[in-house]
Coordinates of C-alpha atoms and ligand atoms in Angstrom, one line a residue:
M295 CA 109.0 105.1 100.8
E296 CA 110.4 102.6 98.4
K297 CA 111.4 102.7 94.8
L298 CA 112.1 99.9 92.3
V299 CA 115.6 99.5 90.8
I300 CA 115.9 97.5 87.5
H301 CA 119.1 96.7 85.8
G302 CA 117.8 96.1 82.3
G303 CA 118.8 93.7 79.5
N304 CA 118.1 90.3 81.1
R305 CA 116.1 87.9 78.9
L306 CA 113.1 86.6 80.8
S307 CA 112.6 82.8 80.8
G308 CA 110.8 80.2 82.8
E309 CA 107.3 80.1 84.3
V310 CA 105.1 82.5 86.1
E311 CA 101.8 81.9 88.0
I312 CA 99.1 84.5 87.5
S313 CA 97.0 85.6 90.6
G314 CA 93.3 86.2 90.9
A315 CA 91.8 89.1 89.1
K316 CA 91.9 92.4 90.9
N317 CA 88.9 93.9 89.2
A318 CA 86.8 90.9 89.9
A319 CA 87.9 90.7 93.6
V320 CA 87.1 94.4 94.2
A321 CA 83.5 93.8 92.9
I322 CA 83.0 90.4 94.5
I323 CA 84.1 91.5 98.0
P324 CA 81.5 94.2 98.3
A325 CA 78.9 91.9 96.7
T326 CA 79.1 89.7 99.9
L327 CA 77.2 92.5 101.7
L328 CA 74.1 91.4 99.7
C329 CA 73.7 88.3 101.9
Q330 CA 73.7 88.0 105.7
D331 CA 75.8 84.9 105.8
V332 CA 79.4 83.7 105.3
C333 CA 81.1 83.7 101.9
R334 CA 84.4 81.9 101.3
I335 CA 86.3 83.5 98.4
E336 CA 89.3 81.8 96.9
N337 CA 92.1 82.8 94.5
I338 CA 92.0 86.3 96.1
P339 CA 95.0 88.4 94.9
N340 CA 97.3 89.6 97.7
I341 CA 97.4 93.3 96.6
S342 CA 96.7 96.6 98.4
D343 CA 93.4 97.4 96.6
V344 CA 92.0 94.1 97.9
S345 CA 93.2 94.7 101.5
C346 CA 91.7 98.2 101.3
M347 CA 88.3 96.7 100.3
I348 CA 88.5 94.1 103.0
K349 CA 89.3 96.8 105.6
I350 CA 86.3 98.8 104.5
L351 CA 84.0 95.8 105.0
N352 CA 85.6 95.1 108.3
N353 CA 85.1 98.7 109.4
M354 CA 81.4 98.3 108.6
G355 CA 81.0 95.3 110.9
A356 CA 81.9 92.3 108.7
S357 CA 84.1 89.7 110.3
I358 CA 86.9 88.5 108.1
R359 CA 88.9 85.3 108.5
M360 CA 92.0 84.7 106.5
I361 CA 92.0 81.0 105.6
N362 CA 95.3 81.2 103.8
K363 CA 97.2 83.7 101.7
H364 CA 94.6 83.5 98.9
A365 CA 91.3 82.5 100.6
I366 CA 89.2 84.5 103.0
E367 CA 85.8 84.0 104.7
I368 CA 83.7 87.1 105.0
D369 CA 80.8 87.0 107.5
T370 CA 78.5 89.9 106.7
R371 CA 75.9 89.1 109.5
G372 CA 77.2 91.8 111.7
V373 CA 77.3 94.6 109.2
N374 CA 75.4 97.5 110.7
S375 CA 76.5 100.6 108.7
Y376 CA 75.7 101.9 105.3
I377 CA 78.2 104.7 105.5
V378 CA 81.7 104.7 103.9
P379 CA 83.8 107.7 104.9
Y380 CA 86.2 109.6 102.7
E381 CA 89.3 108.2 104.5
M382 CA 88.3 104.7 103.4
A383 CA 86.7 105.4 100.0
K384 CA 89.5 107.6 98.7
K385 CA 91.9 104.6 98.6
L386 CA 90.4 102.9 95.6
R387 CA 88.1 103.6 92.7
A388 CA 86.1 100.4 93.2
S389 CA 84.8 101.8 96.6
Y390 CA 81.8 103.0 94.5
Y391 CA 80.6 99.4 94.2
L392 CA 79.6 99.8 97.9
I393 CA 76.8 102.1 96.7
G394 CA 75.1 99.3 94.7
A395 CA 75.8 96.6 97.3
L396 CA 74.6 98.7 100.3
L397 CA 71.5 99.8 98.3
G398 CA 70.8 96.1 97.7
R399 CA 71.3 95.3 101.4
F400 CA 69.9 98.3 103.3
K401 CA 68.2 100.3 100.5
R402 CA 70.5 103.1 101.7
A403 CA 74.1 104.0 101.0
K404 CA 76.2 107.0 101.9
V405 CA 79.6 106.6 100.3
A406 CA 82.3 109.2 99.7
L407 CA 83.3 109.8 96.1
P408 CA 86.0 107.4 95.1
G409 CA 89.7 107.7 94.6
G410 CA 91.8 105.6 92.2
C411 CA 93.9 106.1 89.1
N412 CA 93.7 109.4 87.4
F413 CA 93.1 109.0 83.6
G414 CA 91.2 112.3 83.3
V415 CA 87.6 112.9 84.2
R416 CA 86.0 109.8 85.8
P417 CA 82.2 110.6 86.0
I418 CA 79.7 108.3 87.7
D419 CA 76.6 109.7 86.0
L420 CA 75.7 106.3 84.5
H421 CA 75.8 104.7 87.9
I422 CA 73.5 107.3 89.4
K423 CA 71.1 107.1 86.4
G424 CA 70.9 103.4 86.8
F425 CA 70.1 103.6 90.6
E426 CA 67.4 106.2 89.8
L427 CA 65.8 103.9 87.2
L428 CA 65.6 101.2 89.9
G429 CA 63.6 103.7 92.0
A430 CA 66.4 105.1 94.2
T431 CA 67.1 108.8 94.9
A432 CA 70.8 109.6 94.6
T433 CA 72.4 112.9 95.4
V434 CA 75.9 114.1 95.8
E435 CA 76.5 116.4 98.8
N436 CA 79.9 117.3 100.4
A437 CA 81.6 114.8 98.2
M438 CA 79.4 112.0 99.5
I439 CA 76.9 110.0 97.4
N440 CA 73.7 109.6 99.3
A441 CA 71.4 107.0 97.8
Y442 CA 68.2 105.6 99.2
A443 CA 65.0 103.8 98.1
D444 CA 61.8 102.7 99.7
T445 CA 61.7 99.8 97.4
L446 CA 64.1 98.9 94.5
I447 CA 62.1 97.9 91.5
G448 CA 63.5 96.2 88.4
S449 CA 63.7 98.4 85.3
A450 CA 65.1 98.7 81.8
V451 CA 68.5 100.4 82.0
Y452 CA 70.1 101.5 78.7
M453 CA 73.7 102.6 79.0
D454 CA 74.6 105.6 76.8
K455 CA 78.2 104.5 77.0
V456 CA 79.7 101.1 77.8
S457 CA 80.8 101.3 81.4
V458 CA 82.3 98.5 83.5
G459 CA 81.7 100.2 86.8
A460 CA 78.1 101.2 86.1
T461 CA 77.2 97.7 84.8
I462 CA 78.6 96.2 88.0
N463 CA 76.9 98.7 90.3
I464 CA 73.5 98.3 88.6
M465 CA 73.9 94.5 88.8
L466 CA 74.6 94.8 92.6
A467 CA 71.6 97.1 93.2
A468 CA 69.3 95.0 91.0
V469 CA 69.8 91.4 92.3
K470 CA 67.4 91.9 95.2
A471 CA 65.1 94.4 93.5
R472 CA 61.5 93.5 92.8
G473 CA 61.0 92.2 89.3
L474 CA 63.1 92.2 86.2
T475 CA 66.1 94.5 85.4
I476 CA 67.5 94.5 81.8
I477 CA 70.8 96.2 81.3
E478 CA 71.3 97.1 77.7
N479 CA 74.6 98.0 76.1
A480 CA 76.2 96.4 79.2
A481 CA 80.0 96.0 79.5
K482 CA 81.3 92.5 78.7
E483 CA 84.6 92.3 80.5
P484 CA 85.6 88.9 82.1
H485 CA 85.1 90.3 85.6
I486 CA 81.5 91.2 84.8
V487 CA 80.9 87.5 84.0
D488 CA 82.8 86.5 87.2
L489 CA 80.6 88.8 89.3
A490 CA 77.5 87.4 87.7
N491 CA 78.7 83.8 88.5
F492 CA 79.4 84.8 92.1
L493 CA 76.0 86.4 92.5
N494 CA 74.3 83.3 91.0
A495 CA 76.3 81.1 93.4
M496 CA 74.7 83.2 96.2
G497 CA 71.2 82.4 94.8
A498 CA 70.8 85.4 92.4
D499 CA 69.2 85.0 88.9
V500 CA 71.5 86.9 86.5
R501 CA 71.6 85.9 82.9
G502 CA 73.4 87.1 79.8
A503 CA 76.6 88.5 81.5
G504 CA 79.3 88.6 78.9
T505 CA 76.8 89.8 76.2
D506 CA 75.6 93.3 75.9
V507 CA 72.2 92.5 77.4
I508 CA 72.1 91.3 81.1
K509 CA 68.8 90.2 82.6
I510 CA 68.4 90.1 86.3
H511 CA 65.3 88.6 88.0
G512 CA 65.3 90.0 91.5
V513 CA 65.3 87.5 94.3
K514 CA 64.2 88.0 98.0
E515 CA 67.2 86.5 99.7
L516 CA 70.8 85.6 98.9
H517 CA 72.9 83.1 100.8
G518 CA 76.6 82.5 101.5
C519 CA 78.7 80.4 99.0
T520 CA 82.2 79.3 98.1
Y521 CA 83.6 80.9 95.0
S522 CA 87.0 81.1 93.3
I523 CA 88.0 84.3 91.4
I524 CA 89.1 84.1 87.8
P525 CA 92.8 84.8 86.9
D526 CA 93.8 88.3 86.2
Q527 CA 93.7 89.1 82.5
I528 CA 95.8 92.3 82.8
E529 CA 98.4 90.8 85.1
A530 CA 98.8 88.0 82.5
G531 CA 99.0 90.5 79.7
T532 CA 101.7 92.5 81.5
Y533 CA 103.9 89.4 81.8
M534 CA 103.2 88.6 78.1
L535 CA 104.6 92.0 77.2
A536 CA 107.5 91.7 79.6
A537 CA 108.5 88.4 78.0
A538 CA 108.1 89.8 74.5
V539 CA 110.2 93.0 75.0
T540 CA 113.1 91.1 76.6
G541 CA 113.2 88.6 73.8
G542 CA 112.2 86.0 76.3
D543 CA 110.5 82.6 76.5
V544 CA 107.9 82.5 79.3
L545 CA 105.1 80.1 80.1
I546 CA 102.3 82.1 81.8
K547 CA 100.3 79.8 84.0
N548 CA 96.8 79.9 85.6
V549 CA 95.2 82.0 82.8
I550 CA 92.1 81.8 80.6
P551 CA 93.6 82.1 77.1
K552 CA 90.3 83.3 75.7
H553 CA 90.5 86.4 77.9
L554 CA 93.9 87.1 76.4
E555 CA 93.0 86.8 72.7
S556 CA 93.1 90.6 71.9
I557 CA 96.5 90.8 73.5
S558 CA 97.8 87.7 71.8
A559 CA 96.5 88.9 68.4
K560 CA 98.5 92.1 68.6
L561 CA 101.6 90.4 69.8
I562 CA 101.4 87.9 66.9
E563 CA 101.0 90.9 64.5
C564 CA 104.2 92.3 65.9
G565 CA 106.1 89.0 65.3
V566 CA 105.9 87.4 68.7
M567 CA 105.1 83.6 68.9
I568 CA 102.2 82.7 71.1
T569 CA 101.1 79.2 72.0
E570 CA 97.9 78.6 73.8
Y571 CA 97.3 75.7 76.2
D572 CA 94.2 74.9 78.3
E573 CA 95.2 77.1 81.3
S574 CA 98.5 78.6 80.2
I575 CA 100.1 80.6 77.4
R576 CA 103.7 80.6 76.1
V577 CA 105.3 83.7 74.8
E578 CA 108.5 83.3 72.7
S579 CA 110.2 86.4 71.2
N580 CA 113.3 87.2 69.3
G581 CA 113.2 90.8 70.5
K582 CA 112.5 92.2 67.1
F583 CA 109.1 93.7 66.4
K584 CA 107.1 95.0 63.5
H585 CA 105.2 98.2 63.9
I586 CA 101.4 97.9 64.4
N587 CA 98.4 100.1 65.2
V588 CA 96.4 99.6 68.4
K589 CA 93.0 101.0 69.4
T590 CA 91.7 100.4 72.9
M591 CA 88.1 99.5 73.2
P592 CA 85.7 97.9 75.7
H593 CA 86.0 94.0 75.8
P594 CA 86.4 92.1 73.6
G595 CA 88.5 94.9 72.1
F596 CA 92.1 95.6 73.1
P597 CA 92.0 96.5 76.8
T598 CA 92.8 100.1 77.8
D599 CA 94.5 98.7 80.9
M600 CA 97.1 97.1 78.5
Q601 CA 97.7 100.3 76.5
P602 CA 100.8 101.6 78.4
Q603 CA 102.4 98.1 78.4
I604 CA 102.1 97.5 74.7
S605 CA 103.2 101.0 74.0
V606 CA 106.6 100.1 75.5
L607 CA 107.0 97.4 72.9
L608 CA 105.9 99.8 70.1
S609 CA 108.6 102.3 71.3
I610 CA 111.2 99.7 70.2
A611 CA 109.3 98.3 67.2
N612 CA 110.6 98.8 63.7
G613 CA 108.8 101.8 62.1
T614 CA 105.8 104.0 63.1
S615 CA 103.0 102.7 65.3
I616 CA 99.8 104.5 66.2
V617 CA 98.0 104.0 69.5
S618 CA 94.4 105.4 69.9
E619 CA 92.9 105.4 73.3
G620 CA 89.2 104.7 72.9
V621 CA 88.2 104.6 76.6
W622 CA 89.9 107.3 78.7
D623 CA 90.6 110.9 77.7
N624 CA 94.0 111.2 79.4
R625 CA 95.9 108.0 79.4
F626 CA 99.2 108.9 77.9
R627 CA 100.7 110.8 80.8
Y628 CA 103.4 108.0 81.1
A629 CA 104.7 109.0 77.6
D630 CA 106.8 111.7 79.2
Q631 CA 108.5 109.0 81.3
L632 CA 109.1 106.8 78.2
I633 CA 110.6 109.9 76.5
R634 CA 113.1 110.2 79.4
M635 CA 114.2 106.6 78.5
G636 CA 114.8 107.5 74.9
A637 CA 111.4 106.7 73.3
N638 CA 110.2 108.8 70.4
V639 CA 106.5 109.5 71.1
Q640 CA 104.2 112.3 70.1
V641 CA 100.9 112.6 71.9
D642 CA 97.9 114.5 70.6
G643 CA 94.9 114.0 72.8
T644 CA 93.9 110.4 72.7
I645 CA 96.3 109.5 69.9
A646 CA 100.0 108.6 70.3
V647 CA 102.5 108.1 67.5
F648 CA 105.5 106.0 68.3
Q649 CA 108.5 106.2 66.0
G650 CA 110.4 103.0 67.0
V651 CA 113.9 103.5 68.4
S652 CA 116.6 100.8 68.5
E653 CA 116.7 100.7 72.3
L654 CA 115.5 102.4 75.5
T655 CA 118.0 103.5 78.1
G656 CA 117.6 103.4 81.9
A657 CA 116.5 106.5 83.7
P658 CA 114.8 107.7 86.9
V659 CA 111.1 107.6 86.2
R660 CA 107.8 107.5 88.1
A661 CA 104.7 105.4 88.0
D662 CA 101.9 107.8 87.0
D663 CA 99.2 105.2 87.8
L664 CA 98.9 101.4 88.2
R665 CA 99.3 100.4 84.5
A666 CA 101.7 103.2 83.7
G667 CA 103.8 101.8 86.6
A668 CA 103.6 98.3 85.0
A669 CA 104.8 99.9 81.7
M670 CA 107.8 101.5 83.5
I671 CA 108.8 98.0 84.7
I672 CA 108.5 96.6 81.2
A673 CA 110.6 99.5 79.9
G674 CA 113.2 99.1 82.6
L675 CA 113.5 95.4 81.9
C676 CA 114.4 95.9 78.2
A677 CA 116.3 99.2 78.6
R678 CA 120.1 99.4 78.6
G679 CA 121.3 100.4 82.1
T680 CA 119.5 101.1 85.3
T681 CA 116.0 102.4 85.7
E682 CA 114.6 103.6 89.1
I683 CA 110.9 103.9 89.4
E684 CA 109.2 106.1 92.0
D685 CA 105.6 106.1 93.3
I686 CA 105.4 102.3 93.3
D687 CA 102.5 102.3 95.7
Y688 CA 100.4 102.4 92.5
I689 CA 101.9 99.2 91.3
D690 CA 101.4 97.5 94.7
R691 CA 97.7 98.2 94.3
G692 CA 97.3 95.7 91.5
Y693 CA 100.2 93.3 91.1
E694 CA 100.9 90.5 93.6
N695 CA 104.5 89.8 94.5
Y696 CA 105.7 91.2 91.2
V697 CA 109.3 91.8 92.2
E698 CA 109.6 88.1 93.2
K699 CA 107.8 86.9 90.1
F700 CA 110.0 89.0 87.8
R701 CA 113.2 87.9 89.7
E702 CA 112.1 84.2 89.3
L703 CA 112.0 84.8 85.5
G704 CA 115.6 86.2 85.6
A705 CA 115.0 89.9 85.9
D706 CA 117.4 92.0 87.9
I707 CA 114.8 94.0 89.9
Y708 CA 114.6 94.9 93.6
R709 CA 113.0 97.4 96.0
K710 CA 115.1 100.0 97.5
N711 CA 114.2 102.2 100.5
F712 CA 114.5 105.9 99.9
A713 CA 116.3 106.0 103.3
D714 CA 119.2 104.1 101.7
D715 CA 119.7 106.9 99.3
E716 CA 119.6 109.5 102.1
E717 CA 122.2 107.4 104.0
N718 CA 124.5 107.3 101.0
K719 CA 124.2 111.0 100.6
N720 CA 125.1 111.5 104.2
H721 CA 128.1 109.2 103.8
A722 CA 129.2 111.2 100.8
A723 CA 128.8 114.5 102.6
G724 CA 130.6 113.1 105.7
Ligands
UD1_852 C1 87.1 99.9 85.0 C2 88.4 99.3 85.5 C3 89.6 100.2 84.9 C4 89.5 100.1 83.3 C5 88.1 100.5 82.9 C6 87.8 100.3 81.4 C7 87.9 98.5 87.7 C8 88.0 98.6 89.2 N1 88.5 99.5 86.9 O1 87.0 101.2 85.4 O2 90.8 99.6 85.3 O3 90.4 101.0 82.8 O4 87.1 99.8 83.6 O5 88.1 99.0 81.1 O6 87.3 97.5 87.2 N2 81.9 106.8 82.1 C9 81.0 107.8 82.0 N3 80.0 107.8 83.0 C10 80.0 106.9 84.0 C11 81.0 105.9 84.1 C12 81.9 105.9 83.1 O7 81.0 108.7 81.1 O8 79.1 107.0 84.9 C13 83.0 106.8 81.0 C14 84.4 107.0 81.6 O9 84.7 108.3 81.7 C15 85.2 106.2 80.5 C16 84.3 105.1 80.1 O10 83.0 105.5 80.5 O11 85.5 107.1 79.4 C17 84.6 103.8 80.7 O12 84.6 103.8 82.1 P1 84.2 102.5 83.0 O13 84.1 101.3 82.1 O14 83.1 102.9 83.8 O15 85.6 102.4 83.8 P2 85.6 102.0 85.4 O16 84.6 101.0 85.7 O17 85.8 103.2 86.2

């Protein structure tokens, strides 16, 4: 029951260290089920989506040893269940990766339909189609996906639509299938490559990840390994935007600049100065921005998960900017919150038109989902006055230690318990 309070206007400066990638971690942790051994995973982000995934594995019989804040050992030898109940699966979207991983391990999976952020309809037909092409039967009954196979057999899987989740799920189910699986029109996001590298470190034979054709030669057994997760592209992008809108000068460390190219390109177009180093990126801004157009697309296009954050900058850019959302059908719900802060935004389906205003002003707002929440922080940081953000559980799902990280950069941001407000009210009444 906490909210965030931000007194806006401070220029961010200094250095920030980026954590391990959420979307890679939530795929790699279930992938450990594919071996009956111990995997040591490093650079794990300390966020609630990751702790939920670890709890699910623990509940299924895996033993987990925390080595330090960012490294764990997962011993999957004791896993004896292929069922993931609703109470566990509802907590995160990525729980559907357990279907592919359990199919690979037990040829059976019974997993409740997943929860996660609501960007409109989030179907899983491509996942199911992929499992079926590998020889599994998959049905949905009582909101549980029930999948089983006598034998998983490699197959050609053509994706009608580029899907990160379906690409990952099919990779998980195929690594131990008999023969060759070819995924065509595969997603190319950095975490797909990271998962492939992890699977290969376990003894799998996955080639072509990062291109739109992934070839997987099934192997009989996988073994434990030590693996370090890549840095989080979206966390890094979020700090880039925060630095830019506050007219800041921030060195963002522990990043892969190549993963940030689409974000850097758009910031440069707006007039922000970006300098790339081997494993860090510097953002320098004078707080003045040119209007631009942005279209979100699968990687290497501009990431949909950065759309709300860049929209904050476009709210205060000079002139009219158009943002088209090319991945999700309902990802502008946060626009109402930005309007409360003085932005001039008109949304029509998957298009939003931003007429830049000279400044945003602080207001009580809410986080509609994880990245919308990140956008509210960015808006609060550059707004005049005080912004209070509710529903911050969403933000906790994907950003490690963000209050401390932003404070280190000079932001005036803190968590406040709702109870404090109640107490104040009672005082006033008394
Ligand atoms: C992942 C990310 C999410 C990001 C998204 C797109 C994780 C845990 N989440 O979500 O943050 O916004 O990629 O980069 O990594 N689709 C279908 N049928 C399917 C599956 C998807 O039609 O079976 C459609 C979706 O409705 C959407 C598009 O394909 O329009 C892309 O979805 P997908 O790439 O699968 O997103 P997720 O893996 O759920």
